[in-house]
Short mmCIF file of C-alpha atoms in Angstrom, two decimals:
data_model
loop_
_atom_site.label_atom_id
_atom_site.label_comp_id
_atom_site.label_asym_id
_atom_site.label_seq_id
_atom_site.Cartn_x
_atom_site.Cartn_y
_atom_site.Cartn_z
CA UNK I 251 13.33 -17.70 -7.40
CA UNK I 252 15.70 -17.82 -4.59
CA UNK I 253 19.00 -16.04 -5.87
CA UNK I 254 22.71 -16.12 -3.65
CA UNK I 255 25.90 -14.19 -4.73
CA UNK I 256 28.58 -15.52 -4.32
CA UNK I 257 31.77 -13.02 -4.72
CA UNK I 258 35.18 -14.52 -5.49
CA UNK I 259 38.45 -13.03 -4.56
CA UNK I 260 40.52 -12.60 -1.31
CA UNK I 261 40.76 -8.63 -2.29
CA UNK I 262 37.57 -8.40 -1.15
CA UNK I 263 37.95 -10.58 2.36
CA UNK I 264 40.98 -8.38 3.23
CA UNK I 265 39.40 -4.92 2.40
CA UNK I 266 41.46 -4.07 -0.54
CA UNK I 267 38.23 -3.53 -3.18
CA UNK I 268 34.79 -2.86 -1.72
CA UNK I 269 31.95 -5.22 -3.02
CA UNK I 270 29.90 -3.17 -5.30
CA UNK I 271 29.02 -6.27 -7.40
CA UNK I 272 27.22 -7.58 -4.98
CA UNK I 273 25.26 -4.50 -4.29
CA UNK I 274 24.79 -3.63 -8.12
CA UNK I 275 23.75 -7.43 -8.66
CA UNK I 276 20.93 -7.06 -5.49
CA UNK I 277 19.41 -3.72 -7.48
CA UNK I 278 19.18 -5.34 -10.72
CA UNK I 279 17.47 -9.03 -9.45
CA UNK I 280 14.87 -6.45 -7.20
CA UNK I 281 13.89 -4.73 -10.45
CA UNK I 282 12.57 -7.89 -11.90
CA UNK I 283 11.11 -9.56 -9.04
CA UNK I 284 14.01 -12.01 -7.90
CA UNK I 285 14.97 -12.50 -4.38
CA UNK I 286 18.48 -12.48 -3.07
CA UNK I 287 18.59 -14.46 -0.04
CA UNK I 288 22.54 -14.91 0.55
CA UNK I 289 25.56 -12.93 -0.18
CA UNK I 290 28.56 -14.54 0.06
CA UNK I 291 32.23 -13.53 -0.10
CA UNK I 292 35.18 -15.91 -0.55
CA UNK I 293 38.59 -16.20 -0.98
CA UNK I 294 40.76 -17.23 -4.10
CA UNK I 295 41.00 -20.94 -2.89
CA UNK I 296 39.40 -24.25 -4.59
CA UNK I 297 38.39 -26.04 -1.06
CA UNK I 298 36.42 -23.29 0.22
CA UNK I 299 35.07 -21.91 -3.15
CA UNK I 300 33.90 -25.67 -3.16
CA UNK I 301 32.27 -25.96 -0.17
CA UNK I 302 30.26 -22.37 -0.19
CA UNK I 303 29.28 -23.74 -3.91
CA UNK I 304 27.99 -26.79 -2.70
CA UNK I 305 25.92 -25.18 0.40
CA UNK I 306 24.52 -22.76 -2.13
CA UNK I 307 22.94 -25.76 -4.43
CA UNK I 308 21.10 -26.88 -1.36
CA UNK I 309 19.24 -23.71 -0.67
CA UNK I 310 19.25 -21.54 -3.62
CA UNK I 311 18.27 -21.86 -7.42
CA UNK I 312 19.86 -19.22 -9.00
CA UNK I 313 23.76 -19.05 -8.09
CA UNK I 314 26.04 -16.01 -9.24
CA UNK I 315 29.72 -16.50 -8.85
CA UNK I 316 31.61 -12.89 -9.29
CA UNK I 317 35.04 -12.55 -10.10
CA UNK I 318 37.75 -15.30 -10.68
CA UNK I 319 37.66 -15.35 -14.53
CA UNK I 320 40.92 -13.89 -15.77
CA UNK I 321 44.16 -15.85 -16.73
CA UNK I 322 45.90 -16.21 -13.69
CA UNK I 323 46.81 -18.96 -11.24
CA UNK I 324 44.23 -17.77 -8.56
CA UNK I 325 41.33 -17.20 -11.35
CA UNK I 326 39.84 -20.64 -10.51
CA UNK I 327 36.05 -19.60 -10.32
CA UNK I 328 35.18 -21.48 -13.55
CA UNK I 329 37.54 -24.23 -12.95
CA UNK I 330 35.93 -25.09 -9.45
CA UNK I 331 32.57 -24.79 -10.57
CA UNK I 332 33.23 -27.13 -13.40
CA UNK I 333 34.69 -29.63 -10.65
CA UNK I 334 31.96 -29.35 -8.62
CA UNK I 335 28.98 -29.84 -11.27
CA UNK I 336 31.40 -32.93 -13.12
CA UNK I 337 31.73 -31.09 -16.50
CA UNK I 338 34.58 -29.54 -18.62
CA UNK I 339 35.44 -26.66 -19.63
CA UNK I 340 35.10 -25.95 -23.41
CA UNK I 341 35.80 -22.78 -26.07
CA UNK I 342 33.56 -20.74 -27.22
CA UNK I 343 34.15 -19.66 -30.26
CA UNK I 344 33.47 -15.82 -30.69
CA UNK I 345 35.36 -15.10 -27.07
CA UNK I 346 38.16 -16.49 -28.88
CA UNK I 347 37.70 -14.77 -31.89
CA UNK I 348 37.68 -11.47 -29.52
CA UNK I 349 41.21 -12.73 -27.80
CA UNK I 350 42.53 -13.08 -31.35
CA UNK I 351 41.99 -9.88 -32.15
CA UNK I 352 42.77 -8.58 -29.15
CA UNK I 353 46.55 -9.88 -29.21
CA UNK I 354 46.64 -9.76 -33.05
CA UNK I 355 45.92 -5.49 -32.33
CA UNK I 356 48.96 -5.71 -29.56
CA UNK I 357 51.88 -7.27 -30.61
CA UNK I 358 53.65 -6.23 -27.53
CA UNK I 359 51.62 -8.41 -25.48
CA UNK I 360 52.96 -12.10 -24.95
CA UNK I 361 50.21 -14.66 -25.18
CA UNK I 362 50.64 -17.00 -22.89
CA UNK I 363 48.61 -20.55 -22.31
CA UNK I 364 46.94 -18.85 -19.61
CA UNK I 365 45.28 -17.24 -21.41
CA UNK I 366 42.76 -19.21 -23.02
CA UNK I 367 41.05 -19.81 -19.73
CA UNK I 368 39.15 -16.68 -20.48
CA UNK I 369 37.85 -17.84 -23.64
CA UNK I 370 36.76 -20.97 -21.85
CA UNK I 371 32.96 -21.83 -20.71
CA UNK I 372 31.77 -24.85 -18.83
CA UNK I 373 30.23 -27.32 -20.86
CA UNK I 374 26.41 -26.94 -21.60
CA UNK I 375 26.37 -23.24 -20.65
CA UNK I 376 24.98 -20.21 -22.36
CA UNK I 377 28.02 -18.18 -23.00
CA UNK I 378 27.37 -14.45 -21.62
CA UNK I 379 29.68 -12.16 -24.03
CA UNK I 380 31.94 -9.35 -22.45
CA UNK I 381 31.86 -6.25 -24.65
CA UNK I 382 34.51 -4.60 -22.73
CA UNK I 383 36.48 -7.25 -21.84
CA UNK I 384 38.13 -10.55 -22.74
CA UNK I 385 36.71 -13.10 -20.00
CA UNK I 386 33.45 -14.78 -21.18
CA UNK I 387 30.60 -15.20 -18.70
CA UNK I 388 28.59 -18.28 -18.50
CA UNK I 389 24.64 -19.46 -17.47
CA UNK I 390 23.45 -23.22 -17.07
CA UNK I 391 21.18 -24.58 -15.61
CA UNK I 392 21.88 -28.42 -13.76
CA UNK I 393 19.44 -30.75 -11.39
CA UNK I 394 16.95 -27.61 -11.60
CA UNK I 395 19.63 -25.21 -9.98
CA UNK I 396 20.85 -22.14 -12.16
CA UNK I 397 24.26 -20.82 -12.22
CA UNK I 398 26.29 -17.82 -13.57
CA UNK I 399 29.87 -16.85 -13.92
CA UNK I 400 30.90 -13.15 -14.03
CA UNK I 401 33.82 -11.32 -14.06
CA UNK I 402 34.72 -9.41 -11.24
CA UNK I 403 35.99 -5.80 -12.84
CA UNK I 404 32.55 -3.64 -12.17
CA UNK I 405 33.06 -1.97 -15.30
CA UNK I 406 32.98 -5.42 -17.60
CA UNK I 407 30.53 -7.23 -14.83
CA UNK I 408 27.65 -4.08 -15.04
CA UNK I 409 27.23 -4.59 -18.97
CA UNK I 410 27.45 -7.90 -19.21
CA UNK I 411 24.85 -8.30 -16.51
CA UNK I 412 22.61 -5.81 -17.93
CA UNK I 413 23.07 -6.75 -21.39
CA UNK I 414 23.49 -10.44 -21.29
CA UNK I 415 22.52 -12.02 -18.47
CA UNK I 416 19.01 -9.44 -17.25
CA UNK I 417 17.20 -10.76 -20.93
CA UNK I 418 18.00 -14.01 -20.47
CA UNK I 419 16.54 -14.73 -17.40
CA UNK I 420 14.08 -11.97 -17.14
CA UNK I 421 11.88 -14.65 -19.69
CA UNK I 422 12.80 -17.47 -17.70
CA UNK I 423 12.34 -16.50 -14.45
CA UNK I 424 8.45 -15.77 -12.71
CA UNK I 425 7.82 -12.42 -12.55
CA UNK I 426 6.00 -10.71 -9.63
CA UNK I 427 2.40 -10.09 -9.78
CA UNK I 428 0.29 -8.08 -7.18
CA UNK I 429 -3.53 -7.29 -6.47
CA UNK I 430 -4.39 -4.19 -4.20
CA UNK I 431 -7.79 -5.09 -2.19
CA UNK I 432 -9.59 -2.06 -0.44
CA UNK I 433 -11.90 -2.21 2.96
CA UNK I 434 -13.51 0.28 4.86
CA UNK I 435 -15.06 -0.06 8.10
CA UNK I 436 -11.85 -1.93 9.76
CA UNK I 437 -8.85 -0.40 10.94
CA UNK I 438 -5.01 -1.71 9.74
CA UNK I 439 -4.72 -3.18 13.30
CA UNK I 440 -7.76 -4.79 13.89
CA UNK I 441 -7.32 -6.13 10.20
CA UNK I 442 -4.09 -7.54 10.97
CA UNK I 443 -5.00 -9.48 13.85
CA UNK I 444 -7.54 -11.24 12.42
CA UNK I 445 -5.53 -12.42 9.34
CA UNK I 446 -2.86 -13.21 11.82
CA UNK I 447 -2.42 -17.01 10.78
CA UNK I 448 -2.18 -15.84 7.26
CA UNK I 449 0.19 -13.38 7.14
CA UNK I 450 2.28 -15.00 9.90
CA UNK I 451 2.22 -18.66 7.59
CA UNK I 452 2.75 -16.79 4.46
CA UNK I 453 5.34 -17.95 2.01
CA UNK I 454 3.59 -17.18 -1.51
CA UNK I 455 1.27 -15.30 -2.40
CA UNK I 456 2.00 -12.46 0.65
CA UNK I 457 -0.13 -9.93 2.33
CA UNK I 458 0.73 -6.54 2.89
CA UNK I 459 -2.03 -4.24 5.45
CA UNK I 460 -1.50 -0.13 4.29
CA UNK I 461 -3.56 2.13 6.43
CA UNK I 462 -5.21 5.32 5.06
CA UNK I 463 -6.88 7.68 6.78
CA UNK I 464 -10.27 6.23 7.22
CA UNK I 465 -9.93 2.49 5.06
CA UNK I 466 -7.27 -0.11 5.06
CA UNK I 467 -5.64 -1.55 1.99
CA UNK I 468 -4.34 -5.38 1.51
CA UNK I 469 -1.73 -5.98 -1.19
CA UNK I 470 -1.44 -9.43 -1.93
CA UNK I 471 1.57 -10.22 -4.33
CA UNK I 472 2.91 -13.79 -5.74
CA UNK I 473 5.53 -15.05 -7.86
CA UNK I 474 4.05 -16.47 -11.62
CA UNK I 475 5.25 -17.67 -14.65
CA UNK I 476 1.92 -15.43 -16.40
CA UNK I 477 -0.91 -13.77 -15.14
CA UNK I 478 -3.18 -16.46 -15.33
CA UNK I 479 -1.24 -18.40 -13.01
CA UNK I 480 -0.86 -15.66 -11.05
CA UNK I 481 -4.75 -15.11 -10.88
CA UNK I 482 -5.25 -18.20 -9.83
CA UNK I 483 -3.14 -17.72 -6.57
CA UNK I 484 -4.20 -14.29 -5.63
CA UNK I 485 -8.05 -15.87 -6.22
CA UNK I 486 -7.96 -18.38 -4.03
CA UNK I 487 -5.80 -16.25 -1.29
CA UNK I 488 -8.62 -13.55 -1.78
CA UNK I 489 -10.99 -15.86 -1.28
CA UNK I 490 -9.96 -16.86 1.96
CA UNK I 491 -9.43 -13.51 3.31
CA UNK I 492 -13.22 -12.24 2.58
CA UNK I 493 -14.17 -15.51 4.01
CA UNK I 494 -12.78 -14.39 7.74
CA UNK I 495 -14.97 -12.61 10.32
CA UNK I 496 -13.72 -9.15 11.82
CA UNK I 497 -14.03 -8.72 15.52
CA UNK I 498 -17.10 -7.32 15.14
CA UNK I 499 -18.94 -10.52 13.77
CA UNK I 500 -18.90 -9.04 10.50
CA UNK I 501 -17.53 -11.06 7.51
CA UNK I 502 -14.23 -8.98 5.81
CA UNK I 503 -16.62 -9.70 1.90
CA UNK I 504 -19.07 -7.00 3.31
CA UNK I 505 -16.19 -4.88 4.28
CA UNK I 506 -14.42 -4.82 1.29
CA UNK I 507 -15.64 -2.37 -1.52
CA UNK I 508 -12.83 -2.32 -4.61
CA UNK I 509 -9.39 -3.26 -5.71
CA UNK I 510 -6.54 -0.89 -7.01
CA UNK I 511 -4.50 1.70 -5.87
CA UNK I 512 -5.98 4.30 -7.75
CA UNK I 513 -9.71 3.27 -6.65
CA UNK I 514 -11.92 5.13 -3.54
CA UNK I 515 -15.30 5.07 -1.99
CA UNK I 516 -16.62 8.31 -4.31
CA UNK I 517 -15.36 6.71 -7.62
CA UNK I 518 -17.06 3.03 -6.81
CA UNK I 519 -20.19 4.79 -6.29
CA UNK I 520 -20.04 7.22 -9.26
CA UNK I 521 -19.41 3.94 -10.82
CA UNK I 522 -22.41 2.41 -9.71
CA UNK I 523 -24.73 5.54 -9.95
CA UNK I 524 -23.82 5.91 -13.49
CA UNK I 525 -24.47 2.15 -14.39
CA UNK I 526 -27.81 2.06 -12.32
CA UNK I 527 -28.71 5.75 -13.78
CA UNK I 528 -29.49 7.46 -10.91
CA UNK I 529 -29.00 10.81 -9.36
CA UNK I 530 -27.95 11.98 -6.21
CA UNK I 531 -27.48 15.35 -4.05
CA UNK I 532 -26.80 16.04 -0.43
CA UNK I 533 -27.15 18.30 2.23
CA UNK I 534 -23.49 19.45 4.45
CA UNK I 535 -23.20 20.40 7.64
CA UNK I 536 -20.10 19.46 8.95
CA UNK I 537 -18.75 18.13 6.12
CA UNK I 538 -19.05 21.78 4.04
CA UNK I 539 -19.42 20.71 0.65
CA UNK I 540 -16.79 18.09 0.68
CA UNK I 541 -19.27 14.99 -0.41
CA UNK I 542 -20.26 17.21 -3.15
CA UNK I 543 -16.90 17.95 -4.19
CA UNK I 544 -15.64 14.40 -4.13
CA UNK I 545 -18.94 13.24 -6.07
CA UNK I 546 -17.74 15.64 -8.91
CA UNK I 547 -14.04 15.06 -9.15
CA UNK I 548 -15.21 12.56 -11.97
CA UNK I 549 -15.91 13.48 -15.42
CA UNK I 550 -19.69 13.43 -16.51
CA UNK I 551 -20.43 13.73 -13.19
CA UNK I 552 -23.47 16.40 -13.97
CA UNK I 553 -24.84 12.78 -15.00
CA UNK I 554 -25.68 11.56 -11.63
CA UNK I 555 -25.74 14.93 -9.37
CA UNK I 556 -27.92 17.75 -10.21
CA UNK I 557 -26.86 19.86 -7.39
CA UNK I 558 -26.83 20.15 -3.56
CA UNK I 559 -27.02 22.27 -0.20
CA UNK I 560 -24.16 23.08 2.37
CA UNK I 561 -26.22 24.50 5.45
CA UNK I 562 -24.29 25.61 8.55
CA UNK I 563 -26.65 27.65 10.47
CA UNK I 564 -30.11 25.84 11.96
CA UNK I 565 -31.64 28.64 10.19
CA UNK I 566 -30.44 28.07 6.70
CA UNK I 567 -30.95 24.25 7.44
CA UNK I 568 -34.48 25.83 8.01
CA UNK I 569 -34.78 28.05 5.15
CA UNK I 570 -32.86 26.23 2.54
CA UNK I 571 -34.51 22.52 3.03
CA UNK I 572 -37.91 23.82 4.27
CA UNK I 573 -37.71 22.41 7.41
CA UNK I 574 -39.70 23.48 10.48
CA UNK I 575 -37.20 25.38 12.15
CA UNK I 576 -39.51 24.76 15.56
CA UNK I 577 -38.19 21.15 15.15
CA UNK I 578 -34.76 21.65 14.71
CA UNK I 579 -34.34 23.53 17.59
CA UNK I 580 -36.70 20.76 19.53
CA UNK I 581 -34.06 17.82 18.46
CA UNK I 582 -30.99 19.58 17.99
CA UNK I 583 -29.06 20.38 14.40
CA UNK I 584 -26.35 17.17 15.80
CA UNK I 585 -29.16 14.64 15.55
CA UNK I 586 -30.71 11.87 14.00
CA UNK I 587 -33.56 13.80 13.10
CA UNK I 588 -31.74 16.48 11.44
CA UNK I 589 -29.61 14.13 9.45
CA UNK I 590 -32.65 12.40 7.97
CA UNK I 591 -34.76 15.80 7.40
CA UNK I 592 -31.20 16.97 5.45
CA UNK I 593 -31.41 13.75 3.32
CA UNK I 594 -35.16 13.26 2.61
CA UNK I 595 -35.62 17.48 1.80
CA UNK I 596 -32.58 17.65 -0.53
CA UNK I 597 -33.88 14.36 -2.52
CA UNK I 598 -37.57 16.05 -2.94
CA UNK I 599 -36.39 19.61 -3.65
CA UNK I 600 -33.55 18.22 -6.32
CA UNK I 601 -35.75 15.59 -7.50
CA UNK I 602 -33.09 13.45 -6.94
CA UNK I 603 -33.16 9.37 -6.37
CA UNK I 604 -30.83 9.56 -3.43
CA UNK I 605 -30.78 12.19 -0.61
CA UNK I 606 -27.93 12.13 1.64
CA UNK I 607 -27.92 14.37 4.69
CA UNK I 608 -24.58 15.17 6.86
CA UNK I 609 -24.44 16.65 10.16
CA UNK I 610 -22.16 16.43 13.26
CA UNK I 611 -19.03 17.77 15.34
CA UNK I 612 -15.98 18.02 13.45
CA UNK I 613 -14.60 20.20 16.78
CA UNK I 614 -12.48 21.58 18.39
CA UNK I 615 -15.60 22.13 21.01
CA UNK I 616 -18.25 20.38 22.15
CA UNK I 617 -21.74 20.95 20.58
CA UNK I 618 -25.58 20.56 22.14
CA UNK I 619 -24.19 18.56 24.64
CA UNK I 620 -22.31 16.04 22.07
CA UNK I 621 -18.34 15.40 22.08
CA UNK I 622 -16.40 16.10 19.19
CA UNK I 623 -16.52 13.55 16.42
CA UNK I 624 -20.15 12.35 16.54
CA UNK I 625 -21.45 12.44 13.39
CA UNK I 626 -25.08 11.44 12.29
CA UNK I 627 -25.42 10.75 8.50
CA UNK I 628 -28.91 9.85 6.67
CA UNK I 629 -29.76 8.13 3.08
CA UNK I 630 -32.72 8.42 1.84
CA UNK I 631 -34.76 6.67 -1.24
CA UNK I 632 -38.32 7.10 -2.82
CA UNK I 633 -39.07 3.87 -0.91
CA UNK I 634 -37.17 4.98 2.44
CA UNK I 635 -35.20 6.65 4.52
CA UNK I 636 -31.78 5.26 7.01
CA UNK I 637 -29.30 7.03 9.16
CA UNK I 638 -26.15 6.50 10.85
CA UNK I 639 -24.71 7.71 14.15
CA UNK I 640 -20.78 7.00 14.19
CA UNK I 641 -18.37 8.43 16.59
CA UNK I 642 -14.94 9.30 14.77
CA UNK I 643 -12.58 9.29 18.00
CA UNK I 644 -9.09 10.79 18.23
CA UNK I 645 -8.86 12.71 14.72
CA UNK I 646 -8.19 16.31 14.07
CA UNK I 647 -10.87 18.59 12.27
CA UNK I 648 -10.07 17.46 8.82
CA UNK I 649 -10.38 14.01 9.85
CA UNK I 650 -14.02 14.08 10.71
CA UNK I 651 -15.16 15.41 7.94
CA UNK I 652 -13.34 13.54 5.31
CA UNK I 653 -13.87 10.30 7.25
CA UNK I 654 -17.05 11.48 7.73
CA UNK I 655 -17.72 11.79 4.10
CA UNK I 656 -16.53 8.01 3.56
CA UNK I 657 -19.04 6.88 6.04
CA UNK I 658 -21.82 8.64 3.58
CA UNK I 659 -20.26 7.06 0.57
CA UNK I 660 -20.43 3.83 1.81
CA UNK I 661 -24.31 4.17 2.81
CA UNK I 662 -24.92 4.88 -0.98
CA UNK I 663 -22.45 2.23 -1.66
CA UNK I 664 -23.99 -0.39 0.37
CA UNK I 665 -27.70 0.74 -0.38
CA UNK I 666 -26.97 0.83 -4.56
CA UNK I 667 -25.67 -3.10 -3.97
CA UNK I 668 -28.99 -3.95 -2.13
CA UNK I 669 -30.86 -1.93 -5.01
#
């Protein structure tokens, strides 16, 4: 829904009052998912409250005219609107109840013709009732366009809105869905480039790229009347994003691993571990422990891992997994080799179904020769054993090895999937 305020009184053109309506009005539309497009401020004078009226109908479908509702000459808000849509203006009955009482309590105040006007809605409209004052608001809806009358006093505008006007349309009005899709393998830039003609196209549903350290997020968000509607959109716009090919040649479906903001790499594979019941266990080098420790963040996690190895040294990689330490030293503890000895010892000694084996440079220095952020990671099965070399570029310590960590989870990910 395309909202535009429309704020009536020349007070506000010459600087007299400052235009908190408009700003109060903005707050409480963003809250439930309605877009103000236009705010516009005019002066107490029919011909040009006409004209920004009839622009607005063009190009907006929810119109809010502020102010111009009390019983003088220049209150002509209701008066021009009812010009403009061809309708009259007509009592309703318990704001005139309210000014009886109200002049019946004060004798001392002459009642005047004027002022009926403020017990006075436009034909058709929902009257909108003002507990702390006497002008009655109005909502109708005409040729598919919304619009609604408020007074301009802040302090009899700001209940009325909230009280009145917010439930009425809040159950008229679509409300704001989103879906939070999560990748890994991609970066936010490259991600962005090649969903490009989506994003730069996009009216409804939207994309949004968030980068975290190590994965990218996409939240795409549309405008429905329920969520089924609203599934049907985000579907088919899902759809056509894991149908586009990275950079790489590699199609954004195999890249993408979950949805939700509260979702990661360990908790999709706990998830699948524990519905495939299997175990798992690892041996750290770089990454200290920190695969381990993510892997049991999850309750019942004793249910998948047994327990694991963190091996700094190439002699407690040696002592610890039973490997020759002869061959260690022969093809370096930053190698492939290493990385699949790690993974394929820890699954025989823990009697696990997966091994996963971790070894690399997190830095600051150089080591055997290879630059900081090379990182060689190993699964292995019953049936087999794979490894990974990636190089983790431009990151601080910390970096590598939690990045590093997601690079393991996603083996296990990806080899549970092909299970």
């Amino acid at each position: 829904m395309k909202a535009e305020l429309i704020t009536v009184g020349t007070e506000i053109l010459t600087g007299q009052i400052l235009n908190t309506n408009a700003q109060f009005l903005s707050e409480k539309f963003a809250e439930i998912g309605i877009d103000v497009f236009f705010q516009t401020s005019v002066g107490d004078n029919r011909k040009r409250l006409l004209s920004v009226i009839e622009l607005a109908s063009k190009r907006s479908d929810l119109i809010v005219l502020c102010g111009g509702l009390g019983p003088t000459e220049d209150d002509l808000t209701k008066q021009t609107l009812a010009e403009f849509l061809g309708r009259q203006l007509v009592f309703d009955r318990q704001a005139s109840q309210k000014l009886d009482a109200f002049f019946a309590l004060r004798p001392e105040h002459v009642r005047t013709s004027n002022n009926e006007r403020q017990a006075q809605i436009i034909e058709g409209s929902t009257p909108l009732q003002n507990r702390t004052g006497l002008a009655v608001g109005g909502y109708l809806s005409v040729n598919g366009v919304r619009y609604v009358v408020l007074p301009g006093p802040p302090s009899e505008l700001q209940p009325m809105v909230s009280e009145e006007l917010i439930p009425l349309i809040s159950t008229e009005h679509m409300q704001l869905y989103s879906r939070v899709l999560r990748f890994f393998g991609i970066g936010e830039s490259q991600l962005a480039t090649i969903l490009d003609s989506l994003i730069e196209n996009q009216v409804d549903p939207t994309i949004a790229p968030y980068a975290k350290t190590g994965e990218v997020t996409l939240r795409l968000s549309t405008k429905a009347c329920s969520q089924e509607e609203a599934n049907a959109k985000l579907d088919a716009l899902e759809a056509d994003i894991l149908a586009v090919t990275s950079l790489d040649g590699v199609l954004l479906k195999d890249l993408f691993y979950g949805y939700g903001d509260d979702n990661s790499l360990a908790k999709t594979v706990f998830s699948l571990l524990k519905e495939q019941g299997k175990t798992i266990t690892a041996a750290e080098s770089l990454t200290a422990g920190l695969f381990q420790s993510m892997l049991t963040d999850f309750p019942s996690s004793s249910q998948v891992f047994k327990g694991g190895y963190v091996t700094y040294s190439i002699e407690e990689k040696a002592r610890m997994l039973d490997i020759p330490l002869s061959e260690l030293k022969r093809h370096g503890v930053v190698s492939n080799f290493t990385a699949k000895k790690m993974a394929e010892q820890s699954r025989r000694l823990m009697e696990s179904d997966i091994g996963i084996g971790l070894t690399g440079v997190a830095g600051p220095e150089e080591l055997e020769g290879q630059q900081v952020g090379t990182v060689f990671i190993a699964i292995a099965t019953k049936e087999k054993t794979q490894s990974l070399k990636v190089l983790i570029g431009g990151r601080t310590r910390s970096d590598v090895r939690y990045i590093s960590t997601l690079y393991a989870f996603n083996l296990v990910r990806q080899s549970l999937l092909n299970s």
